[in-house]
């Protein structure tokens, strides 16, 4: 392999590496977008869980409160 062939081969390899880096960057951007979406979804789920917990706590207070009142009346 002479100098010019080697130079061309290295140039082709450099182009492939640049292309691969570009592809990886695009994949990283896609992954970052997915992570952001998942973070937003997790935040919404956490808010829903807090509301459900608050509703459950309020229901328990009502149930235990009505149990106390009914026993006190008896």
Coordinates of C-alpha atoms in Angstrom, one line a residue:
X1 CA 0.0 0.0 0.0
X2 CA 1.5 3.3 -1.0
X3 CA 1.3 6.6 0.7
X4 CA -1.7 7.9 -1.4
X5 CA -3.7 4.7 -0.8
X6 CA -3.0 4.9 2.9
X7 CA -4.0 8.6 3.0
X8 CA -7.3 7.8 1.2
X9 CA -8.0 4.9 3.6
X10 CA -7.4 7.1 6.6
X11 CA -9.6 9.8 5.1
X12 CA -12.4 7.2 4.6
X13 CA -12.0 6.0 8.2
X14 CA -12.1 9.6 9.5
X15 CA -15.4 10.1 7.5
X16 CA -16.9 7.0 9.0
X17 CA -15.9 8.0 12.5
X18 CA -17.4 11.5 12.0
X19 CA -20.6 9.9 10.7
X20 CA -20.7 7.5 13.6
X21 CA -20.2 10.3 16.1
X22 CA -23.0 12.3 14.4
X23 CA -25.3 9.2 14.7
X24 CA -24.5 8.8 18.3
X25 CA -25.2 12.5 19.0
X26 CA -28.6 12.1 17.4
X27 CA -29.3 9.0 19.5
X28 CA -28.2 10.8 22.6
X29 CA -30.6 13.7 21.8
X30 CA -33.4 11.2 21.3
X31 CA -32.6 9.5 24.6
X32 CA -32.5 12.9 26.4
X33 CA -36.0 13.7 25.0
X34 CA -37.3 10.3 26.2
X35 CA -35.8 10.9 29.7
X36 CA -37.4 14.3 29.9
X37 CA -40.8 12.8 28.9
X38 CA -40.4 10.0 31.5
X39 CA -39.5 12.6 34.2
X40 CA -42.7 14.6 33.4
X41 CA -44.7 11.4 33.5
X42 CA -43.2 10.4 36.8
X43 CA -44.0 13.8 38.2
X44 CA -47.6 13.5 37.1
X45 CA -47.8 10.0 38.7
X46 CA -46.3 11.3 42.0
X47 CA -48.9 14.1 42.0
X48 CA -51.7 11.6 41.4
X49 CA -50.4 9.3 44.2
X50 CA -50.3 12.3 46.6
X51 CA -53.9 13.1 45.8
X52 CA -55.0 9.4 46.2
X53 CA -53.1 9.3 49.5
X54 CA -54.8 12.4 50.7
X55 CA -58.2 11.1 49.6
X56 CA -57.5 7.8 51.3
X57 CA -56.4 9.5 54.5
X58 CA -59.6 11.7 54.4
X59 CA -61.7 8.6 53.9
X60 CA -60.1 6.9 56.8
X61 CA -60.7 9.9 59.0
X62 CA -64.3 9.9 58.0
X63 CA -64.7 6.1 58.6
X64 CA -62.9 6.1 61.9
X65 CA -64.7 9.3 62.9
X66 CA -68.1 7.9 62.1
X67 CA -67.2 4.7 64.0
X68 CA -66.3 6.8 67.1
X69 CA -69.5 8.7 66.8
X70 CA -71.7 5.6 66.4
X71 CA -70.0 3.9 69.4
X72 CA -70.4 7.1 71.4
X73 CA -74.1 7.2 70.6
X74 CA -74.7 3.6 71.7

